[in-house]
Amino acid sequence: MFPVENTISREQYLLQESYHTQRHEYFQGQITAMAGGTFNHAQVAGNVYALLRQKLTGKSCHPMNSDMRVHTPSGLDTYPDISVYCGQPELSDNNTTLLNPIIIIEVLSPSTRDYDRGGKFAHYRSIASLQDYILIDPEQVMLEHFLDILPDLKDGDSCCQTLMSERENILSCIDISIMRCPTLRARPFSYS
């Protein structure tokens, strides 16, 4: 990610964003160009989005791709690779910003790995509706699943985290997150 401007207002950011084809993050007056993804990154994000779309068909939860901006109460505007909301979406900024994701999925790249695990995760934790944060590392074929996200966790505190490194386990983790959607919890998930 590369800073592209000095301090601007959020309104100026939103106006600029409506004209740009490249996506930018915004935080405290700074906009940062988001790094472009590789073929592998796009393929993994596309496959996970397609899987979620298929599994959520007919349910009240819906996946969104990286075209949907998410705003955090801590002030970050960003474009996660995949987000999921349930029920009615809470939208702002002329329906371009989602406020109530329950699942956020980021596909890691070498240039964003540390930020996605650290600073960005801290911002995501400020979202009251967020239940699951999933990081997929396509280079290491590894997934980190943080669940029971609480907005008041401080750095150093932990929530439940699961590491998975086999394809079948990764797909099971995504199934678990789907089952955690509020309207889908009636059917308990079984590992057997």
Coordinates of C-alpha atoms in Angstrom, one line a residue, residues 3-88:
P3 CA 0.2 6.8 0.4
V4 CA -1.0 9.0 -2.4
E5 CA -2.2 12.3 -0.7
N6 CA -1.7 14.5 2.3
T7 CA -4.6 15.1 4.7
I8 CA -8.1 15.3 3.2
S9 CA -11.6 15.0 4.7
R10 CA -13.6 11.8 4.5
E11 CA -16.1 13.6 2.2
Q12 CA -13.2 14.5 -0.2
Y13 CA -12.0 10.9 -0.1
L14 CA -15.5 9.6 -0.9
L15 CA -15.8 12.0 -3.8
Q16 CA -12.3 11.0 -5.2
E17 CA -13.2 7.3 -4.7
S18 CA -16.3 7.7 -6.8
Y19 CA -14.1 8.7 -9.8
H20 CA -11.1 6.4 -9.4
T21 CA -10.9 2.9 -10.8
Q22 CA -8.2 2.0 -8.3
R23 CA -9.3 1.4 -4.7
H24 CA -8.0 3.4 -1.7
E25 CA -8.1 3.0 2.1
Y26 CA -8.9 6.1 4.2
F27 CA -7.9 6.7 7.8
Q28 CA -7.5 10.0 9.7
G29 CA -7.2 12.1 6.6
Q30 CA -4.8 9.9 4.8
I31 CA -5.6 7.9 1.7
T32 CA -3.6 4.9 0.7
A33 CA -3.7 3.1 -2.6
M34 CA -4.5 -0.5 -2.2
A35 CA -2.0 -2.9 -3.7
G36 CA -3.1 -4.8 -6.8
G37 CA -3.5 -8.5 -6.4
T38 CA -1.8 -11.4 -8.2
F39 CA -3.5 -14.0 -10.3
N40 CA -3.3 -16.5 -7.4
H41 CA -4.8 -13.9 -5.0
A42 CA -7.7 -13.1 -7.4
Q43 CA -8.3 -16.8 -8.0
V44 CA -8.5 -17.7 -4.2
A45 CA -10.7 -14.7 -3.5
G46 CA -13.0 -15.5 -6.4
N47 CA -13.3 -19.2 -5.4
V48 CA -14.1 -18.4 -1.8
Y49 CA -16.7 -15.8 -2.9
A50 CA -18.3 -18.3 -5.3
L51 CA -18.4 -21.0 -2.5
L52 CA -20.0 -18.6 -0.1
R53 CA -22.5 -17.4 -2.7
Q54 CA -23.5 -21.0 -3.5
K55 CA -23.8 -22.0 0.2
L56 CA -25.8 -18.9 1.1
T57 CA -28.3 -19.1 -1.7
G58 CA -31.8 -18.9 -0.3
K59 CA -30.4 -17.8 3.2
S60 CA -30.6 -14.4 4.7
C61 CA -26.8 -13.9 4.6
H62 CA -25.1 -12.6 1.5
P63 CA -21.4 -12.4 0.5
M64 CA -19.9 -9.2 -1.0
N65 CA -16.8 -9.0 -3.1
S66 CA -14.0 -6.4 -2.9
D67 CA -16.1 -3.8 -4.7
M68 CA -18.0 -3.2 -1.4
R69 CA -16.3 -0.8 0.9
V70 CA -16.5 -1.4 4.7
H71 CA -16.4 1.5 7.3
T72 CA -15.2 0.7 10.8
P73 CA -16.3 2.7 13.9
S74 CA -12.6 3.3 14.5
G75 CA -12.6 5.4 11.2
L76 CA -11.0 3.1 8.6
D77 CA -12.6 2.8 5.2
T78 CA -11.3 -0.2 3.3
Y79 CA -12.3 -2.9 0.8
P80 CA -12.0 -6.4 2.2
D81 CA -11.6 -9.2 -0.2
I82 CA -14.9 -10.7 0.9
S83 CA -17.5 -9.6 3.5
V84 CA -20.7 -11.3 4.5
Y85 CA -23.8 -9.6 6.0
C86 CA -27.0 -11.1 7.3
G87 CA -30.5 -9.7 7.2
Q88 CA -30.7 -6.1 5.9

